[in-house]
Short mmCIF file of C-alpha atoms in Angstrom, two decimals:
data_model
loop_
_atom_site.label_atom_id
_atom_site.label_comp_id
_atom_site.label_asym_id
_atom_site.label_seq_id
_atom_site.Cartn_x
_atom_site.Cartn_y
_atom_site.Cartn_z
CA MET A 1 -53.52 11.54 -6.25
CA VAL A 2 -49.96 10.14 -6.35
CA ASN A 3 -48.46 8.15 -3.49
CA ILE A 4 -44.66 8.22 -3.33
CA VAL A 5 -42.79 5.69 -1.18
CA ASP A 6 -39.09 6.33 -0.42
CA ARG A 7 -37.35 2.97 -0.33
CA ARG A 8 -33.78 4.24 -0.13
CA LEU A 9 -31.67 2.56 2.57
CA ASN A 10 -30.86 4.80 5.52
CA PRO A 11 -31.50 8.07 3.65
CA LYS A 12 -30.33 10.19 6.60
CA ASP A 13 -27.41 8.08 7.86
CA LYS A 14 -23.82 8.09 6.64
CA SER A 15 -23.85 4.39 5.88
CA LEU A 16 -21.32 2.67 3.64
CA ALA A 17 -23.92 2.15 0.91
CA ASN A 18 -24.87 5.82 0.87
CA ARG A 19 -21.23 6.86 0.86
CA GLN A 20 -20.43 4.65 -2.09
CA ARG A 21 -23.53 5.89 -3.91
CA PHE A 22 -22.45 9.49 -3.36
CA ILE A 23 -18.92 8.77 -4.65
CA ARG A 24 -20.34 7.15 -7.78
CA ARG A 25 -22.71 10.04 -8.41
CA ALA A 26 -20.14 12.80 -7.84
CA LYS A 27 -17.13 10.90 -9.16
CA ARG A 28 -16.13 13.45 -11.74
CA GLN A 29 -16.12 16.33 -9.24
CA ILE A 30 -14.34 14.24 -6.59
CA LEU A 31 -11.65 13.16 -9.06
CA ASP A 32 -10.94 16.77 -10.00
CA ALA A 33 -10.81 17.79 -6.34
CA VAL A 34 -8.49 14.91 -5.43
CA ARG A 35 -6.06 15.84 -8.16
CA ASP A 36 -6.10 19.49 -7.11
CA VAL A 37 -5.37 18.54 -3.50
CA SER A 38 -2.56 16.17 -4.48
CA ALA A 39 -0.77 18.97 -6.33
CA LYS A 40 -0.37 20.88 -3.04
CA ARG A 41 1.24 18.04 -1.11
CA LYS A 42 4.79 16.81 -0.93
CA VAL A 43 5.72 13.66 -2.79
CA THR A 44 5.60 11.37 0.24
CA GLU A 45 2.49 12.97 1.77
CA VAL A 46 -0.04 12.34 -0.97
CA GLY A 47 -1.25 9.03 0.46
CA GLN A 48 -1.11 9.83 4.17
CA GLY A 49 -4.30 9.82 6.22
CA GLU A 50 -7.74 11.18 5.45
CA GLU A 51 -8.22 14.22 3.29
CA ALA A 52 -10.99 16.82 3.32
CA ILE A 53 -11.73 17.91 -0.22
CA ARG A 54 -14.10 20.54 -1.51
CA ILE A 55 -16.29 20.02 -4.53
CA PRO A 56 -18.84 22.33 -6.17
CA SER A 57 -22.35 21.78 -4.93
CA ASP A 58 -23.71 22.19 -8.44
CA GLY A 59 -25.05 18.86 -9.62
CA LEU A 60 -25.00 17.18 -6.19
CA GLN A 61 -28.70 17.64 -5.46
CA GLU A 62 -30.74 14.46 -5.39
CA PRO A 63 -33.79 14.16 -7.62
CA SER A 64 -36.94 15.58 -6.07
CA PHE A 65 -40.55 16.26 -7.03
CA ARG A 66 -41.86 19.80 -7.18
CA LYS A 67 -44.76 21.67 -8.73
CA ALA A 68 -44.32 22.84 -12.30
CA ALA A 69 -43.78 26.59 -12.54
CA GLY A 70 -45.51 27.04 -15.90
CA THR A 71 -48.78 25.22 -15.30
CA GLY A 72 -51.61 25.33 -12.81
CA VAL A 73 -53.36 28.20 -11.04
CA ARG A 74 -51.84 29.74 -7.94
CA ARG A 75 -53.18 32.38 -5.59
CA HIS A 76 -50.89 34.16 -3.12
CA VAL A 77 -51.87 36.33 -0.19
CA VAL A 78 -49.09 38.84 0.52
CA PRO A 79 -49.64 40.77 3.76
CA GLY A 80 -48.72 44.44 3.96
CA ASN A 81 -49.09 45.22 0.24
CA LYS A 82 -50.28 48.78 -0.29
CA GLU A 83 -48.73 49.60 -3.67
CA TYR A 84 -49.68 46.85 -6.15
CA ARG A 85 -52.80 45.16 -7.42
CA ALA A 86 -53.32 41.92 -9.32
CA GLY A 87 -51.78 42.17 -12.79
CA ASP A 88 -49.21 44.87 -11.94
CA THR A 89 -45.59 44.38 -13.01
CA ILE A 90 -43.13 44.69 -10.14
CA PRO A 91 -39.83 46.35 -11.17
CA ARG A 92 -36.51 44.90 -10.10
CA PRO A 93 -34.96 46.69 -7.08
CA GLU A 94 -31.96 48.85 -7.90
CA GLY A 95 -29.74 47.10 -5.34
CA GLY A 96 -30.37 43.69 -6.91
CA GLY A 97 -32.67 42.45 -4.14
CA GLY A 98 -32.09 39.71 -1.65
CA ARG A 99 -29.60 39.63 1.16
CA GLY A 100 -25.84 39.65 1.15
CA SER A 101 -22.87 41.96 1.29
CA GLY A 102 -22.42 42.25 -2.48
CA GLY A 103 -22.67 40.49 -5.78
CA SER A 104 -20.19 38.87 -8.12
CA PRO A 105 -18.92 41.19 -10.91
CA ASP A 106 -19.74 38.63 -13.61
CA GLY A 107 -22.93 37.37 -11.94
CA GLU A 108 -21.57 33.83 -11.54
CA GLY A 109 -20.40 31.72 -8.61
CA GLU A 110 -20.80 28.42 -6.88
CA ASP A 111 -21.02 27.08 -3.36
CA GLU A 112 -18.63 24.37 -2.22
CA PHE A 113 -19.33 21.11 -0.45
CA GLN A 114 -16.68 19.60 1.86
CA PHE A 115 -16.29 15.84 1.73
CA THR A 116 -13.75 13.69 3.62
CA VAL A 117 -12.24 10.67 1.87
CA SER A 118 -10.20 7.97 3.56
CA ARG A 119 -6.66 7.13 2.53
CA ASP A 120 -7.74 4.09 0.52
CA GLU A 121 -10.51 6.03 -1.20
CA PHE A 122 -8.10 8.85 -1.96
CA LEU A 123 -5.55 6.53 -3.56
CA ASP A 124 -8.20 4.53 -5.42
CA LEU A 125 -9.50 7.72 -6.98
CA PHE A 126 -5.99 9.01 -7.56
CA PHE A 127 -4.92 5.86 -9.44
CA GLU A 128 -8.21 4.90 -11.07
CA ASN A 129 -7.78 2.58 -14.06
CA LEU A 130 -3.98 2.63 -13.82
CA GLU A 131 -1.64 -0.35 -13.67
CA LEU A 132 2.08 -0.68 -13.05
CA PRO A 133 3.66 -2.67 -15.90
CA ASP A 134 6.51 -5.18 -15.73
CA LEU A 135 5.63 -6.06 -12.13
CA ALA A 136 2.93 -8.38 -13.43
CA ARG A 137 5.34 -9.68 -16.04
CA THR A 138 7.96 -10.59 -13.45
CA GLN A 139 5.44 -11.72 -10.80
CA LEU A 140 6.77 -9.18 -8.32
CA SER A 141 3.65 -7.09 -7.99
CA LYS A 142 2.51 -8.82 -4.80
CA VAL A 143 3.52 -7.13 -1.62
CA GLU A 144 4.31 -10.29 0.30
CA GLN A 145 4.39 -14.06 0.19
CA GLN A 146 3.24 -16.63 2.74
CA GLY A 147 5.94 -18.07 4.99
CA VAL A 148 5.78 -20.09 8.22
CA GLN A 149 6.72 -19.09 11.74
CA ARG A 150 6.80 -20.94 15.07
CA ALA A 151 3.72 -20.11 17.12
CA GLY A 152 3.78 -22.27 20.25
CA TYR A 153 2.43 -25.82 20.44
CA SER A 154 -0.64 -27.74 19.33
CA VAL A 155 -2.23 -31.05 20.40
CA SER A 156 -2.24 -32.40 16.87
CA GLY A 157 0.18 -32.53 14.01
CA SER A 158 2.44 -34.76 11.97
CA PRO A 159 5.02 -37.04 13.63
CA ALA A 160 7.79 -34.90 12.16
CA THR A 161 6.67 -31.92 14.24
CA LEU A 162 6.42 -33.83 17.56
CA ASN A 163 8.13 -31.91 20.37
CA LEU A 164 9.70 -34.61 22.57
CA THR A 165 10.76 -32.29 25.38
CA ARG A 166 7.32 -30.77 25.88
CA THR A 167 5.63 -34.18 25.51
CA MET A 168 7.80 -35.83 28.17
CA ARG A 169 7.33 -32.87 30.51
CA ASN A 170 3.54 -33.23 30.23
CA SER A 171 3.80 -36.97 30.80
CA LEU A 172 5.86 -36.51 33.96
CA SER A 173 3.47 -33.90 35.33
CA ARG A 174 0.46 -36.13 34.73
CA ARG A 175 2.10 -39.22 36.32
CA LEU A 176 3.11 -37.24 39.41
CA ALA A 177 -0.36 -35.75 39.77
CA LEU A 178 -2.10 -39.15 39.45
CA HIS A 179 0.45 -40.96 41.66
CA ARG A 180 1.34 -43.55 39.08
CA PRO A 181 3.32 -46.35 40.73
CA LYS A 182 7.02 -46.31 40.02
CA ARG A 183 8.64 -49.33 38.49
CA ASP A 184 11.10 -49.63 41.38
CA GLU A 185 8.19 -49.97 43.82
CA ILE A 186 6.75 -52.93 41.91
CA LEU A 187 10.19 -54.57 41.60
CA GLU A 188 10.72 -54.22 45.34
CA LEU A 189 7.39 -55.95 45.99
CA ASP A 190 8.35 -58.78 43.62
CA ARG A 191 11.60 -59.38 45.51
CA GLU A 192 9.77 -59.41 48.86
CA ILE A 193 7.14 -61.85 47.55
CA ASP A 194 9.86 -64.19 46.20
CA ARG A 195 11.66 -64.14 49.56
CA LEU A 196 8.48 -65.03 51.48
CA GLU A 197 7.57 -67.78 49.00
CA ARG A 198 11.02 -69.41 49.38
CA SER A 199 10.95 -69.20 53.13
CA GLY A 200 7.34 -70.36 53.52
CA LYS A 201 6.92 -68.10 56.52
CA ASP A 202 4.17 -65.54 57.23
CA PRO A 203 1.56 -66.61 54.58
CA GLU A 204 -0.74 -63.79 55.68
CA ARG A 205 1.93 -61.22 54.90
CA LEU A 206 2.52 -62.94 51.57
CA ARG A 207 -1.15 -62.63 50.60
CA GLU A 208 -1.12 -58.96 51.61
CA LEU A 209 1.94 -58.22 49.44
CA ILE A 210 0.47 -60.11 46.47
CA GLY A 211 -2.72 -58.05 46.70
CA GLU A 212 -0.74 -54.84 46.95
CA ARG A 213 1.33 -55.80 43.89
CA GLU A 214 -1.80 -56.54 41.86
CA ALA A 215 -3.26 -53.13 42.84
CA LEU A 216 -0.09 -51.32 41.83
CA THR A 217 0.13 -53.21 38.54
CA ARG A 218 -3.49 -52.46 37.77
CA ARG A 219 -3.01 -48.78 38.61
CA SER A 220 0.13 -48.64 36.45
CA ARG A 221 -1.83 -50.04 33.50
CA LEU A 222 -4.66 -47.55 34.02
CA ILE A 223 -2.20 -44.64 34.08
CA PRO A 224 0.02 -45.13 31.01
CA TYR A 225 3.54 -43.79 30.86
CA ILE A 226 2.67 -41.62 27.83
CA ASP A 227 -0.95 -40.72 27.14
CA PRO A 228 -2.29 -39.08 23.94
CA ILE A 229 -3.14 -35.99 25.99
CA ASP A 230 0.60 -35.55 26.69
CA LEU A 231 1.54 -35.16 23.04
CA ARG A 232 2.58 -31.70 21.91
CA TYR A 233 3.51 -30.71 18.40
CA ASN A 234 5.36 -27.67 17.19
CA ARG A 235 2.81 -25.23 15.77
CA TYR A 236 3.53 -23.19 12.66
CA VAL A 237 1.35 -20.43 11.29
CA PRO A 238 1.52 -18.74 7.88
CA THR A 239 2.96 -15.25 8.09
CA PRO A 240 3.31 -12.63 5.39
CA ARG A 241 6.87 -11.91 4.40
CA PRO A 242 8.00 -9.29 1.92
CA ILE A 243 9.40 -11.04 -1.10
CA SER A 244 11.10 -7.97 -2.42
CA GLN A 245 11.89 -4.39 -1.73
CA ALA A 246 11.88 -1.45 -4.09
CA VAL A 247 13.94 1.68 -4.43
CA MET A 248 13.10 4.51 -6.77
CA PHE A 249 15.74 6.90 -8.03
CA CYS A 250 14.52 10.33 -9.03
CA LEU A 251 16.99 12.11 -11.26
CA MET A 252 16.29 15.71 -12.24
CA ASP A 253 18.21 18.25 -14.22
CA VAL A 254 18.30 21.52 -12.24
CA SER A 255 20.50 23.49 -14.58
CA GLY A 256 19.68 27.03 -15.59
CA SER A 257 17.53 25.86 -18.48
CA MET A 258 15.07 24.10 -16.12
CA THR A 259 12.36 26.59 -15.12
CA GLU A 260 10.13 26.35 -12.04
CA ASP A 261 7.24 25.20 -14.24
CA MET A 262 9.39 22.36 -15.55
CA LYS A 263 10.32 21.35 -12.00
CA ASP A 264 6.64 21.40 -11.08
CA LEU A 265 5.85 18.98 -13.91
CA ALA A 266 8.67 16.73 -12.75
CA LYS A 267 7.39 16.76 -9.16
CA ARG A 268 3.93 15.64 -10.22
CA PHE A 269 5.33 12.75 -12.19
CA PHE A 270 7.61 11.63 -9.33
CA MET A 271 4.66 11.84 -6.94
CA LEU A 272 2.60 9.40 -9.00
CA LEU A 273 5.48 6.98 -9.46
CA TYR A 274 6.35 6.95 -5.76
CA LEU A 275 2.78 6.20 -4.69
CA PHE A 276 2.49 3.36 -7.18
CA LEU A 277 5.59 1.70 -5.76
CA GLU A 278 4.35 2.28 -2.22
CA ARG A 279 1.13 0.40 -2.99
CA ARG A 280 3.02 -2.56 -4.46
CA TYR A 281 5.74 -3.06 -1.86
CA ARG A 282 6.05 -3.11 1.90
CA HIS A 283 9.37 -1.25 1.83
CA VAL A 284 9.98 1.55 -0.63
CA ASP A 285 13.00 3.80 -0.54
CA ILE A 286 13.18 6.96 -2.57
CA VAL A 287 16.49 8.50 -3.56
CA PHE A 288 16.66 12.05 -4.93
CA ILE A 289 19.56 12.96 -7.17
CA ARG A 290 19.85 16.43 -8.68
CA HIS A 291 22.47 17.42 -11.16
CA THR A 292 23.89 20.30 -13.10
CA HIS A 293 27.46 19.65 -14.25
CA ILE A 294 27.85 17.81 -10.93
CA ALA A 295 25.44 15.41 -9.18
CA GLN A 296 24.61 14.81 -5.54
CA GLU A 297 22.06 12.90 -3.46
CA VAL A 298 19.77 15.36 -1.63
CA ASP A 299 16.55 15.45 0.37
CA GLU A 300 13.16 16.22 -1.14
CA GLU A 301 13.11 19.88 -0.16
CA THR A 302 16.47 20.53 -1.79
CA PHE A 303 15.58 18.38 -4.77
CA PHE A 304 12.55 20.43 -5.73
CA TYR A 305 13.14 23.89 -4.34
CA SER A 306 16.87 24.61 -4.30
CA ARG A 307 17.83 27.45 -6.63
CA GLU A 308 21.30 26.19 -7.42
CA THR A 309 22.03 26.17 -11.14
CA GLY A 310 24.93 25.45 -13.42
CA GLY A 311 25.92 23.67 -16.58
CA THR A 312 24.41 20.44 -17.84
CA LEU A 313 26.04 17.00 -17.70
CA VAL A 314 23.96 13.83 -17.46
CA SER A 315 26.68 11.25 -16.83
CA PRO A 316 27.49 12.48 -13.26
CA ALA A 317 23.89 11.78 -12.23
CA LEU A 318 24.12 8.26 -13.64
CA ASP A 319 27.44 7.70 -11.86
CA GLU A 320 25.93 8.91 -8.58
CA MET A 321 23.02 6.51 -8.98
CA GLU A 322 25.40 3.62 -9.63
CA ARG A 323 27.37 4.54 -6.50
CA VAL A 324 24.27 4.56 -4.29
CA VAL A 325 23.12 1.21 -5.69
CA ARG A 326 26.53 -0.32 -5.07
CA GLU A 327 26.68 0.93 -1.48
CA ARG A 328 23.09 0.46 -0.26
CA TYR A 329 20.88 -1.47 -2.67
CA PRO A 330 22.19 -4.86 -3.86
CA PRO A 331 20.27 -5.73 -7.07
CA GLY A 332 19.68 -9.25 -5.81
CA GLU A 333 17.67 -7.93 -2.86
CA TRP A 334 16.06 -4.78 -4.29
CA ASN A 335 13.89 -3.94 -7.26
CA ILE A 336 15.47 -0.84 -8.73
CA TYR A 337 13.44 1.77 -10.60
CA ALA A 338 14.52 5.10 -11.97
CA ALA A 339 12.74 8.15 -13.30
CA GLN A 340 14.57 10.99 -14.94
CA ALA A 341 13.21 14.43 -15.77
CA SER A 342 15.10 16.81 -17.98
CA ASP A 343 14.58 19.43 -20.63
CA GLY A 344 16.74 17.34 -22.97
CA ASP A 345 19.82 19.55 -22.94
CA ASN A 346 23.21 17.93 -22.49
CA THR A 347 26.75 18.86 -23.37
CA PRO A 348 27.52 17.17 -26.73
CA ALA A 349 30.79 15.73 -25.46
CA ASP A 350 28.92 13.98 -22.63
CA ASN A 351 26.42 12.16 -24.85
CA PRO A 352 28.70 9.17 -25.70
CA VAL A 353 29.60 8.79 -22.00
CA ALA A 354 25.92 8.88 -20.97
CA PHE A 355 25.02 6.31 -23.61
CA GLN A 356 27.73 3.91 -22.49
CA THR A 357 26.88 4.30 -18.78
CA MET A 358 23.18 3.71 -19.42
CA GLU A 359 23.75 0.67 -21.63
CA GLU A 360 26.43 -1.06 -19.59
CA THR A 361 25.66 -0.07 -15.99
CA ILE A 362 22.30 1.56 -15.27
CA LEU A 363 19.79 -0.29 -17.44
CA PRO A 364 21.06 -3.79 -16.48
CA LEU A 365 20.36 -2.84 -12.85
CA CYS A 366 16.91 -1.35 -13.43
CA ARG A 367 13.63 -3.13 -13.70
CA TYR A 368 12.14 -0.08 -15.35
CA PHE A 369 13.56 3.30 -16.41
CA ALA A 370 11.26 6.17 -17.32
CA TYR A 371 12.50 9.33 -19.01
CA ILE A 372 10.29 12.40 -19.04
CA GLU A 373 11.29 15.36 -21.13
CA VAL A 374 9.60 18.51 -19.88
CA GLY A 375 9.24 21.69 -21.88
CA GLU A 376 7.33 24.91 -22.25
CA GLU A 377 3.78 24.99 -23.58
CA ARG A 378 4.97 26.43 -26.87
CA GLY A 379 6.18 22.94 -27.72
CA TRP A 380 9.40 21.45 -29.00
CA GLU A 381 10.85 22.79 -32.20
CA ALA A 382 13.48 20.07 -32.61
CA THR A 383 14.56 16.77 -31.08
CA THR A 384 16.94 17.29 -28.17
CA THR A 385 20.33 15.64 -27.89
CA LEU A 386 19.42 13.58 -24.82
CA TRP A 387 16.26 12.35 -26.49
CA GLU A 388 18.33 11.09 -29.42
CA VAL A 389 20.71 9.26 -27.05
CA TYR A 390 17.89 7.49 -25.22
CA ALA A 391 16.06 6.72 -28.46
CA ARG A 392 19.07 4.63 -29.50
CA LEU A 393 18.72 2.66 -26.24
CA VAL A 394 15.02 2.05 -26.90
CA ALA A 395 15.87 0.77 -30.37
CA GLY A 396 18.29 -1.66 -28.74
CA GLY A 397 15.48 -3.24 -26.70
CA HIS A 398 16.45 -1.88 -23.30
CA PRO A 399 13.79 -1.39 -20.55
CA ILE A 400 13.40 2.35 -20.97
CA ALA A 401 10.27 4.37 -21.73
CA MET A 402 10.30 7.93 -23.05
CA ARG A 403 7.56 10.56 -23.09
CA LYS A 404 7.25 14.31 -23.41
CA VAL A 405 5.27 16.60 -21.12
CA LYS A 406 4.72 20.31 -21.58
CA GLN A 407 1.74 21.12 -19.35
CA ARG A 408 0.02 19.80 -16.24
CA ALA A 409 -2.82 18.28 -18.20
CA ASP A 410 -0.32 15.95 -19.87
CA ILE A 411 0.86 14.33 -16.63
CA PHE A 412 -1.96 11.81 -16.17
CA PRO A 413 -2.21 10.74 -19.83
CA VAL A 414 1.55 10.32 -20.01
CA PHE A 415 1.61 8.43 -16.73
CA ARG A 416 -1.15 6.10 -17.91
CA ASP A 417 0.72 5.54 -21.14
CA LEU A 418 3.96 4.73 -19.35
CA PHE A 419 2.48 2.42 -16.73
CA THR A 420 -0.19 0.53 -18.62
CA PRO A 421 0.69 -3.13 -19.30
CA ALA A 422 1.37 -3.83 -22.94
CA GLU A 423 -1.39 -6.45 -23.12
CA LEU A 424 -3.96 -3.85 -22.02
CA ARG A 425 -3.00 -1.22 -24.56
CA ALA A 426 -5.29 -0.82 -27.50
#
């Protein structure tokens, strides 16, 4: 006989420990489901609120004990059997047996399990093992710093923070409430006592006044002009203050050579970059700039889904970014990031202009510039002109990173490669 004791904590309750255990056990399935869900959201909606995700139930069952099917002796009593005896072989029913409206053509399928993750859990899974470089290098990765702010008064503090107005107000209120003798009253008694002493008249009145003066003097000493309980100090409390703000510029080529698949790859990359900045800063602005042979600042819907096409010039997009920075985002107050997605095509005559604008204007403003070259799954047959231009900037030591993406599976590896601190790279 075997006695089994279940010592699991709260096996039937949705406790935090059980939830964390479930996430660890089904992490691979949850990660896949989270990434599938994120692909259906807009850029700025990926990290908003809770999310219900569905994962295959296969592999989620907890270990259990059951009787072995190939050993032991079993006897079954089946009521209503009039056709078979012990040892007979029962043929499979022609309809497949069991219940249901029909079967799968290939005989395979899986049930799904719905699981709700919080916003923090969603983002932790979404960005697992990823870091944002350069922020650590420049010590700007913290969202906020500790400042001080007036928060009323306290009964203790340093002499430098003593609030004289509030202290004297408390002193006056206490002296009025306790009827502390005024100085003028004591001086008036002194003058009356002196007059009676010089005149020598009414000694009984003199003794009465002397006793009254002693009582007032004693009461004045017992009730000091300023008591320690009157003291009030200005109170300051630490408050979080944003030390920096961030703006991300998303530049995308929407010329005729950019297909919908290429735009989809660009959207996924921009989505990851935006959420990383959101987790590092209190205030994050996102600026969308699309360009053909002309460039304009647009909203997200237009940026990703507009069907406008045209020729290809890169320098107008860079000029538009410089204009927006000059008008709305002073470099001294904002951390400026930029991400550009293109298929690498550019008019040859525009390449020198783009190189000069990047080197002299854009890169000095940016803390980090990422260039993603998207293409079809068949791969790249030759190096594009824009790639050659940016490669010269990389050789010059400018803060620009370049990667190529040709399918969805490349997005996360490329993103990890771009945003992994140099000291953590193998």
